């Protein structure tokens, strides 16, 4: 039986296994290989959370992607979304005329990624698609909907596979969900 994970004051229960994630990432990779068969897309990986997902996804690709990283800061506590986003690292990434694939760990309200999409769009890419490992549709407030989703999940907080609670838990191989008190 898998165990509870404890991070600071919270406990988390196993939610999506390493094997389920691997299978889903492989099929997302296959979809992207079809979609970008005659192109050489630019993957823009949103740090910090998407680093694990992006590393696995990139290794499923056969379309010679260019890979770049950016970081967006959001303000607020570690369990809720914030409407204020600010680009911290990048975009000295050249996106003009490129087929951009944004790689996110999770889209909740959509504010964070919308800020990035608006920024990239002003640099005339030839296309922009959004790939996210996790999507919480109940909290989505509009804007660019994810084009490729690993798992649609309820609004409960999750950690692991790159996602953190207070900067911890990113190294976990599976996804864990906050345990109700
Ligand atoms: P959005 O701007 O509401 O779409 O917020 C997405 C951001 O909130 C993500 O990039 C994460 O940093 C954070 N976030 C939302 N839900 C979770 C979660 O369940 N676990 C960890 N981080 C989350
Ligand atoms: Mg993130």
Coordinates of N, CA and C and ligand atoms in Angstrom, one line a residue:
X1 N 0.9 -1.2 0.0 CA 0.0 0.0 0.0 C 0.9 1.2 0.0
X2 N 0.6 2.2 -0.9 CA 1.3 3.4 -0.9 C 1.1 4.3 0.3
X3 N 2.1 5.1 0.6 CA 2.0 5.8 1.8 C 1.6 7.3 1.7
X4 N 1.1 7.8 2.8 CA 0.9 9.3 2.9 C 2.2 10.0 2.8
X5 N 2.1 11.2 2.2 CA 3.3 12.1 2.1 C 3.0 13.3 3.0
X6 N 4.0 13.7 3.8 CA 3.8 14.8 4.7 C 4.7 15.9 4.2
X7 N 4.1 17.1 4.0 CA 4.9 18.3 3.7 C 4.5 19.4 4.6
X8 N 5.4 19.9 5.4 CA 5.1 20.9 6.4 C 3.9 20.5 7.2
X9 N 2.8 21.3 7.1 CA 1.6 21.1 8.0 C 0.6 20.2 7.3
X10 N 0.9 19.7 6.1 CA -0.2 19.1 5.3 C 0.2 17.6 5.0
X11 N -0.9 16.8 4.8 CA -0.7 15.4 4.3 C -1.4 15.2 3.0
X12 N -0.7 14.4 2.2 CA -1.2 14.1 0.8 C -1.3 12.6 0.6
X13 N -2.4 12.3 -0.2 CA -2.6 10.9 -0.5 C -2.3 10.6 -2.0
X14 N -1.9 9.3 -2.3 CA -1.6 9.0 -3.7 C -2.8 9.3 -4.6
X15 N -2.5 9.9 -5.8 CA -3.6 10.3 -6.6 C -3.4 9.8 -8.1
X16 N -2.3 10.1 -8.7 CA -2.1 9.6 -10.1 C -0.7 8.9 -10.1
X17 N -0.6 7.7 -10.4 CA 0.6 6.9 -10.2 C 1.6 7.3 -11.3
X18 N 2.9 6.9 -11.0 CA 4.0 7.1 -11.9 C 3.7 6.5 -13.3
X19 N 3.1 5.2 -13.2 CA 2.8 4.5 -14.5 C 1.8 5.2 -15.3
X20 N 0.7 5.7 -14.6 CA -0.4 6.4 -15.3 C 0.2 7.7 -16.0
X21 N 1.0 8.4 -15.3 CA 1.6 9.6 -15.8 C 2.5 9.3 -17.0
X22 N 3.3 8.2 -16.9 CA 4.2 7.9 -18.0 C 3.4 7.5 -19.3
X23 N 2.3 6.7 -19.1 CA 1.5 6.3 -20.2 C 0.8 7.6 -20.9
X24 N 0.4 8.5 -20.1 CA -0.3 9.7 -20.6 C 0.7 10.6 -21.3
X25 N 1.9 10.7 -20.7 CA 2.9 11.6 -21.4 C 3.3 11.0 -22.7
X26 N 3.4 9.7 -22.8 CA 3.7 9.0 -24.1 C 2.6 9.3 -25.1
X27 N 1.4 9.3 -24.7 CA 0.3 9.5 -25.7 C 0.3 11.0 -26.1
X28 N 0.5 11.9 -25.2 CA 0.6 13.3 -25.5 C 1.7 13.5 -26.5
X29 N 2.9 12.9 -26.3 CA 4.0 13.0 -27.2 C 3.6 12.5 -28.6
X30 N 2.9 11.4 -28.7 CA 2.5 10.9 -30.0 C 1.6 11.9 -30.7
X31 N 0.7 12.5 -29.9 CA -0.2 13.5 -30.5 C 0.6 14.7 -31.1
X32 N 1.5 15.1 -30.3 CA 2.4 16.3 -30.7 C 3.2 15.9 -31.9
X33 N 3.7 14.7 -32.0 CA 4.5 14.3 -33.1 C 3.6 14.3 -34.4
X34 N 2.3 14.0 -34.3 CA 1.4 14.1 -35.4 C 1.2 15.5 -35.8
X35 N 0.8 16.3 -34.8 CA 0.5 17.7 -35.0 C 1.6 18.5 -35.6
X36 N 2.8 18.2 -35.2 CA 4.0 19.0 -35.7 C 4.9 18.2 -36.6
X37 N 4.3 17.2 -37.3 CA 5.1 16.3 -38.1 C 6.0 17.0 -39.1
X38 N 5.5 18.1 -39.7 CA 6.3 18.8 -40.8 C 6.9 20.1 -40.2
X39 N 7.0 20.2 -38.9 CA 7.5 21.5 -38.3 C 8.6 21.2 -37.3
X40 N 9.2 22.2 -36.9 CA 10.2 22.1 -35.8 C 9.8 23.1 -34.7
X41 N 8.9 22.6 -33.8 CA 8.3 23.6 -32.9 C 9.3 24.1 -31.8
X42 N 8.9 25.2 -31.2 CA 9.6 25.7 -30.1 C 8.9 25.5 -28.8
X43 N 9.4 24.6 -28.0 CA 8.8 24.3 -26.7 C 9.2 25.4 -25.7
X44 N 8.3 26.1 -25.1 CA 8.6 27.1 -24.0 C 8.1 26.5 -22.7
X45 N 9.0 26.1 -21.9 CA 8.7 25.4 -20.6 C 8.6 26.4 -19.5
X46 N 7.4 26.4 -18.8 CA 7.2 27.4 -17.8 C 7.7 26.8 -16.4
X47 N 8.8 27.4 -16.0 CA 9.4 27.0 -14.7 C 8.6 27.6 -13.5
X48 N 8.6 27.0 -12.3 CA 9.5 25.9 -12.0 C 8.7 24.5 -12.3
X49 N 7.4 24.6 -12.1 CA 6.6 23.3 -12.0 C 6.7 22.4 -13.2
X50 N 6.9 22.9 -14.4 CA 6.8 22.1 -15.6 C 8.1 21.4 -16.0
X51 N 9.1 21.5 -15.1 CA 10.4 21.0 -15.6 C 10.4 19.5 -15.7
X52 N 9.7 18.8 -14.8 CA 9.7 17.3 -14.9 C 8.9 16.8 -16.0
X53 N 7.7 17.3 -16.2 CA 6.8 17.0 -17.3 C 7.5 17.3 -18.6
X54 N 8.1 18.4 -18.7 CA 8.7 18.8 -20.0 C 9.9 17.9 -20.3
X55 N 10.6 17.5 -19.3 CA 11.8 16.6 -19.6 C 11.3 15.2 -20.1
X56 N 10.2 14.7 -19.6 CA 9.7 13.5 -20.0 C 9.0 13.6 -21.4
X57 N 8.2 14.7 -21.6 CA 7.5 14.9 -22.8 C 8.5 15.1 -24.0
X58 N 9.5 15.9 -23.7 CA 10.5 16.2 -24.8 C 11.1 15.0 -25.3
X59 N 11.3 14.0 -24.5 CA 12.0 12.8 -24.9 C 11.1 11.8 -25.6
X60 N 9.8 12.2 -25.7 CA 8.8 11.4 -26.6 C 8.8 12.0 -28.0
X61 N 9.4 13.2 -28.2 CA 9.2 13.9 -29.4 C 10.2 13.5 -30.5
X62 N 9.8 13.4 -31.7 CA 10.6 13.1 -32.8 C 10.7 14.2 -33.8
X63 N 10.2 15.4 -33.4 CA 10.1 16.5 -34.4 C 11.1 17.6 -34.2
X64 N 12.3 17.2 -33.6 CA 13.4 18.2 -33.4 C 12.9 19.5 -32.8
X65 N 12.4 19.4 -31.6 CA 11.9 20.7 -31.0 C 13.1 21.5 -30.5
X66 N 12.9 22.8 -30.5 CA 13.8 23.7 -29.8 C 13.2 23.9 -28.4
X67 N 14.1 23.9 -27.4 CA 13.5 23.9 -26.0 C 14.1 25.1 -25.3
X68 N 13.2 26.0 -24.8 CA 13.6 27.1 -24.0 C 12.8 27.2 -22.7
X69 N 13.3 27.9 -21.7 CA 12.6 28.0 -20.4 C 12.3 29.4 -20.1
X70 N 11.2 29.6 -19.4 CA 10.9 30.9 -18.9 C 10.3 30.8 -17.5
X71 N 10.3 31.8 -16.8 CA 9.7 31.8 -15.4 C 8.8 32.9 -15.2
X72 N 7.6 32.7 -14.7 CA 6.7 33.7 -14.4 C 6.5 33.8 -12.9
X73 N 6.5 35.0 -12.4 CA 6.2 35.0 -10.9 C 4.8 35.4 -10.7
X74 N 4.2 34.8 -9.7 CA 2.8 35.2 -9.3 C 2.9 35.4 -7.8
X75 N 2.1 36.3 -7.3 CA 2.1 36.6 -5.9 C 1.0 36.0 -5.2
X76 N 1.1 35.8 -3.9 CA 0.0 35.2 -3.2 C 0.5 34.0 -2.4
X77 N -0.4 33.4 -1.6 CA 0.1 32.2 -0.8 C 0.2 31.0 -1.7
X78 N 0.7 29.9 -1.1 CA 1.1 28.8 -2.0 C 0.0 27.9 -2.4
X79 N -1.2 28.1 -2.0 CA -2.3 27.2 -2.4 C -3.4 27.9 -3.2
X80 N -3.3 29.1 -3.5 CA -4.3 29.7 -4.3 C -3.7 30.5 -5.5
X81 N -4.4 30.7 -6.5 CA -3.9 31.4 -7.7 C -3.9 32.9 -7.4
X82 N -3.1 33.6 -8.2 CA -3.0 35.0 -8.1 C -3.2 35.6 -9.5
X83 N -3.8 36.8 -9.5 CA -4.1 37.5 -10.8 C -2.9 38.3 -11.3
X84 N -1.9 38.5 -10.4 CA -0.8 39.3 -10.8 C 0.3 38.4 -11.3
X85 N 0.6 38.5 -12.6 CA 1.8 37.7 -13.1 C 2.8 38.7 -13.6
X86 N 4.0 38.2 -13.6 CA 5.1 39.0 -14.1 C 6.2 38.1 -14.7
X87 N 6.6 38.5 -15.9 CA 7.6 37.6 -16.5 C 9.0 37.9 -15.8
X88 N 9.6 36.9 -15.3 CA 10.9 37.1 -14.6 C 12.1 36.7 -15.4
X89 N 12.0 35.6 -16.1 CA 13.2 35.1 -16.8 C 12.7 34.9 -18.3
X90 N 13.4 35.4 -19.3 CA 12.9 35.4 -20.6 C 12.1 36.7 -20.8
X91 N 11.4 36.9 -21.9 CA 11.5 36.2 -23.1 C 12.6 36.8 -24.0
X92 N 13.8 36.5 -23.8 CA 14.8 36.8 -24.8 C 14.7 35.7 -25.8
X93 N 13.8 34.7 -25.6 CA 13.5 33.7 -26.5 C 12.9 34.3 -27.8
X94 N 13.5 34.0 -28.9 CA 13.0 34.5 -30.2 C 11.8 33.7 -30.7
X95 N 10.6 34.3 -30.7 CA 9.4 33.5 -31.1 C 8.8 33.9 -32.4
X96 N 9.4 34.9 -33.0 CA 8.8 35.3 -34.3 C 8.8 34.2 -35.4
X97 N 7.7 34.0 -36.0 CA 7.6 33.0 -37.0 C 7.7 31.5 -36.6
X98 N 7.7 31.3 -35.2 CA 7.9 30.0 -34.7 C 6.5 29.3 -34.3
X99 N 6.5 28.0 -34.4 CA 5.4 27.3 -33.9 C 5.6 27.0 -32.4
X100 N 5.0 27.8 -31.6 CA 5.3 27.7 -30.1 C 4.4 26.7 -29.4
X101 N 5.0 25.9 -28.6 CA 4.2 25.0 -27.7 C 4.6 25.4 -26.3
X102 N 3.6 25.9 -25.6 CA 3.8 26.3 -24.2 C 3.6 25.0 -23.3
X103 N 4.6 24.7 -22.5 CA 4.5 23.5 -21.6 C 4.2 24.0 -20.2
X104 N 3.1 23.7 -19.6 CA 2.7 24.0 -18.3 C 2.5 22.8 -17.4
X105 N 2.7 22.9 -16.1 CA 2.4 21.8 -15.2 C 0.9 21.8 -14.9
X106 N 0.3 23.0 -14.7 CA -1.1 23.0 -14.3 C -1.8 24.3 -14.7
X107 N -3.0 24.3 -15.2 CA -3.7 25.5 -15.5 C -5.0 25.4 -14.6
X108 N -5.1 26.5 -13.9 CA -6.3 26.6 -12.9 C -7.2 27.7 -13.4
X109 N -7.0 28.9 -13.0 CA -7.8 30.0 -13.5 C -7.5 30.3 -14.9
X110 N -6.2 30.1 -15.3 CA -5.7 30.4 -16.6 C -5.0 31.8 -16.7
X111 N -5.0 32.5 -15.6 CA -4.3 33.8 -15.6 C -2.9 33.8 -15.9
X112 N -2.2 32.9 -15.3 CA -0.7 32.8 -15.4 C -0.3 32.6 -16.9
X113 N -1.0 31.6 -17.5 CA -0.6 31.3 -18.8 C -1.1 32.3 -19.9
X114 N -2.2 33.0 -19.5 CA -2.8 34.0 -20.4 C -1.8 35.2 -20.5
X115 N -1.2 35.5 -19.4 CA -0.2 36.6 -19.4 C 0.9 36.2 -20.3
X116 N 1.4 35.0 -20.3 CA 2.5 34.6 -21.1 C 2.1 34.5 -22.6
X117 N 0.9 34.0 -22.9 CA 0.4 34.0 -24.3 C 0.3 35.3 -24.9
X118 N -0.3 36.3 -24.1 CA -0.4 37.7 -24.6 C 1.0 38.2 -25.0
X119 N 2.0 37.9 -24.1 CA 3.4 38.4 -24.3 C 4.0 37.8 -25.6
X120 N 3.8 36.5 -25.7 CA 4.4 35.8 -26.9 C 3.7 36.2 -28.2
X121 N 2.4 36.4 -28.1 CA 1.6 36.8 -29.3 C 2.1 38.1 -29.9
X122 N 2.5 39.0 -29.0 CA 3.0 40.3 -29.5 C 4.3 40.2 -30.2
X123 N 4.9 39.0 -30.2 CA 6.2 38.8 -30.9 C 6.0 38.0 -32.2
X124 N 4.8 38.0 -32.7 CA 4.4 37.3 -34.0 C 4.9 35.9 -34.2
X125 N 4.5 35.0 -33.3 CA 4.8 33.6 -33.6 C 3.9 33.1 -34.7
X126 N 4.2 32.0 -35.4 CA 3.3 31.6 -36.4 C 2.1 30.8 -35.8
X127 N 2.3 30.1 -34.7 CA 1.2 29.5 -34.0 C 1.6 29.4 -32.5
X128 N 0.6 29.3 -31.6 CA 0.8 29.1 -30.2 C -0.2 28.0 -29.8
X129 N 0.3 26.9 -29.2 CA -0.5 25.9 -28.5 C -0.1 25.7 -27.1
X130 N -1.1 25.4 -26.3 CA -0.8 25.2 -24.9 C -1.0 23.7 -24.5
X131 N 0.1 23.2 -23.9 CA 0.1 21.8 -23.4 C 0.2 21.9 -21.9
X132 N -0.7 21.2 -21.2 CA -0.6 21.2 -19.7 C -0.8 19.8 -19.2
X133 N 0.0 19.5 -18.2 CA -0.2 18.1 -17.6 C -1.5 18.0 -16.9
X134 N -1.9 19.1 -16.2 CA -3.1 19.1 -15.4 C -4.0 20.3 -15.7
X135 N -5.3 20.1 -15.7 CA -6.2 21.2 -16.0 C -7.3 21.0 -15.0
X136 N -7.6 22.2 -14.3 CA -8.7 22.2 -13.3 C -9.8 23.0 -13.9
X137 N -10.7 22.4 -14.7 CA -11.7 23.2 -15.4 C -12.7 23.9 -14.6
X138 N -12.9 23.4 -13.3 CA -13.9 24.1 -12.5 C -13.5 25.6 -12.1
X139 N -12.1 25.8 -12.1 CA -11.6 27.1 -11.7 C -11.2 28.0 -12.9
X140 N -11.4 27.4 -14.1 CA -10.9 28.2 -15.3 C -11.8 29.4 -15.5
X141 N -11.2 30.5 -15.7 CA -11.9 31.8 -15.9 C -11.9 32.3 -17.3
X142 N -11.5 31.5 -18.3 CA -11.5 32.0 -19.6 C -10.1 32.3 -20.2
X143 N -10.1 32.7 -21.4 CA -8.8 32.9 -22.1 C -8.5 31.7 -23.0
X144 N -7.2 31.5 -23.2 CA -6.8 30.4 -24.1 C -7.0 29.1 -23.3
X145 N -7.9 28.3 -23.8 CA -8.0 26.9 -23.2 C -6.9 26.0 -23.6
X146 N -6.4 25.1 -22.7 CA -5.4 24.2 -23.1 C -5.7 23.4 -24.3
X147 N -4.8 23.3 -25.2 CA -5.0 22.5 -26.5 C -4.8 21.0 -26.2
X148 N -3.9 20.7 -25.3 CA -3.6 19.3 -25.0 C -3.5 19.2 -23.5
X149 N -4.3 18.3 -22.9 CA -4.3 18.1 -21.5 C -4.0 16.7 -21.1
X150 N -3.1 16.6 -20.1 CA -2.7 15.3 -19.6 C -3.9 14.7 -18.8
X151 N -4.3 15.4 -17.8 CA -5.4 14.9 -16.9 C -6.3 16.1 -16.5
X152 N -7.6 16.0 -16.7 CA -8.5 17.0 -16.1 C -8.8 16.5 -14.7
X153 N -8.6 17.5 -13.7 CA -8.8 17.1 -12.3 C -9.7 18.0 -11.6
X154 N -10.3 17.6 -10.5 CA -11.1 18.5 -9.7 C -10.2 19.6 -9.0
X155 N -10.8 20.5 -8.3 CA -10.0 21.7 -7.8 C -9.1 21.4 -6.6
X156 N -9.0 20.2 -6.1 CA -8.2 19.9 -5.0 C -6.7 20.1 -5.3
X157 N -6.0 20.5 -4.3 CA -4.6 20.8 -4.4 C -3.8 19.5 -4.6
X158 N -2.8 19.6 -5.5 CA -2.0 18.4 -5.8 C -0.5 18.8 -5.7
X159 N 0.3 17.8 -5.4 CA 1.8 18.0 -5.5 C 2.5 16.7 -6.1
X160 N 3.7 16.9 -6.5 CA 4.5 15.9 -7.1 C 4.7 16.1 -8.6
X161 N 5.7 15.3 -9.1 CA 6.0 15.4 -10.6 C 6.2 16.8 -11.0
X162 N 6.9 17.6 -10.2 CA 7.2 19.0 -10.6 C 6.4 20.0 -9.8
X163 N 5.2 19.6 -9.4 CA 4.4 20.6 -8.7 C 4.7 20.6 -7.2
X164 N 4.7 21.8 -6.6 CA 5.1 21.9 -5.2 C 4.0 22.4 -4.3
X165 N 4.3 22.1 -3.0 CA 3.6 22.8 -1.9 C 4.7 23.5 -1.2
X166 N 4.6 24.9 -1.1 CA 5.7 25.7 -0.5 C 7.1 25.2 -0.9
X167 N 7.3 25.0 -2.2 CA 8.5 24.7 -2.8 C 9.0 23.2 -2.5
X168 N 8.2 22.4 -1.9 CA 8.6 21.1 -1.6 C 7.6 20.1 -2.4
X169 N 8.1 18.9 -2.6 CA 7.3 17.8 -3.2 C 7.5 17.7 -4.7
X170 N 8.4 18.6 -5.3 CA 8.5 18.5 -6.7 C 9.2 17.2 -7.2
X171 N 10.0 16.6 -6.3 CA 10.8 15.4 -6.7 C 10.0 14.1 -6.8
X172 N 8.8 14.2 -6.2 CA 8.0 12.9 -6.2 C 7.6 12.4 -7.5
X173 N 7.7 11.1 -7.7 CA 7.5 10.5 -9.0 C 6.0 10.4 -9.4
X174 N 5.2 10.4 -8.4 CA 3.7 10.4 -8.7 C 3.1 11.7 -8.3
X175 N 1.8 11.8 -8.5 CA 1.0 12.9 -8.1 C 0.2 12.6 -6.8
X176 N 0.2 13.5 -5.9 CA -0.5 13.3 -4.6 C -1.5 14.4 -4.4
X177 N -2.6 14.1 -3.7 CA -3.7 15.0 -3.5 C -3.8 15.4 -2.0
X178 N -4.1 16.7 -1.8 CA -4.2 17.1 -0.4 C -5.3 16.3 0.3
X179 N -4.9 15.8 1.5 CA -5.8 15.0 2.3 C -6.7 15.9 3.1
X180 N -8.0 15.6 3.1 CA -8.9 16.5 3.9 C -8.6 16.3 5.4
X181 N -8.7 17.3 6.1 CA -8.4 17.3 7.6 C -9.4 16.4 8.3
Ligands
LIG1 P1 -3.6 29.9 -12.7 O1 -3.0 31.2 -13.0 O2 -4.8 30.0 -11.8 O3 -3.9 29.0 -13.9 O4 -2.6 29.2 -11.8 C1 -1.8 28.2 -12.1 C2 -0.6 28.2 -11.1 O5 -1.1 28.0 -9.8 C3 0.3 27.0 -11.4 O6 1.3 27.4 -12.3 C4 0.8 26.6 -10.0 O7 1.9 27.4 -9.7 C5 -0.4 27.0 -9.1 N1 -1.2 25.9 -8.8 C6 -2.6 25.8 -9.0 N2 -3.1 24.6 -8.6 C7 -2.0 24.0 -8.0 C8 -1.9 22.7 -7.4 O8 -2.9 21.9 -7.2 N3 -0.7 22.3 -6.9 C9 0.4 23.1 -7.1 N4 0.4 24.3 -7.7 C10 -0.8 24.7 -8.1
LIG2 MG1 3.3 26.8 -12.7

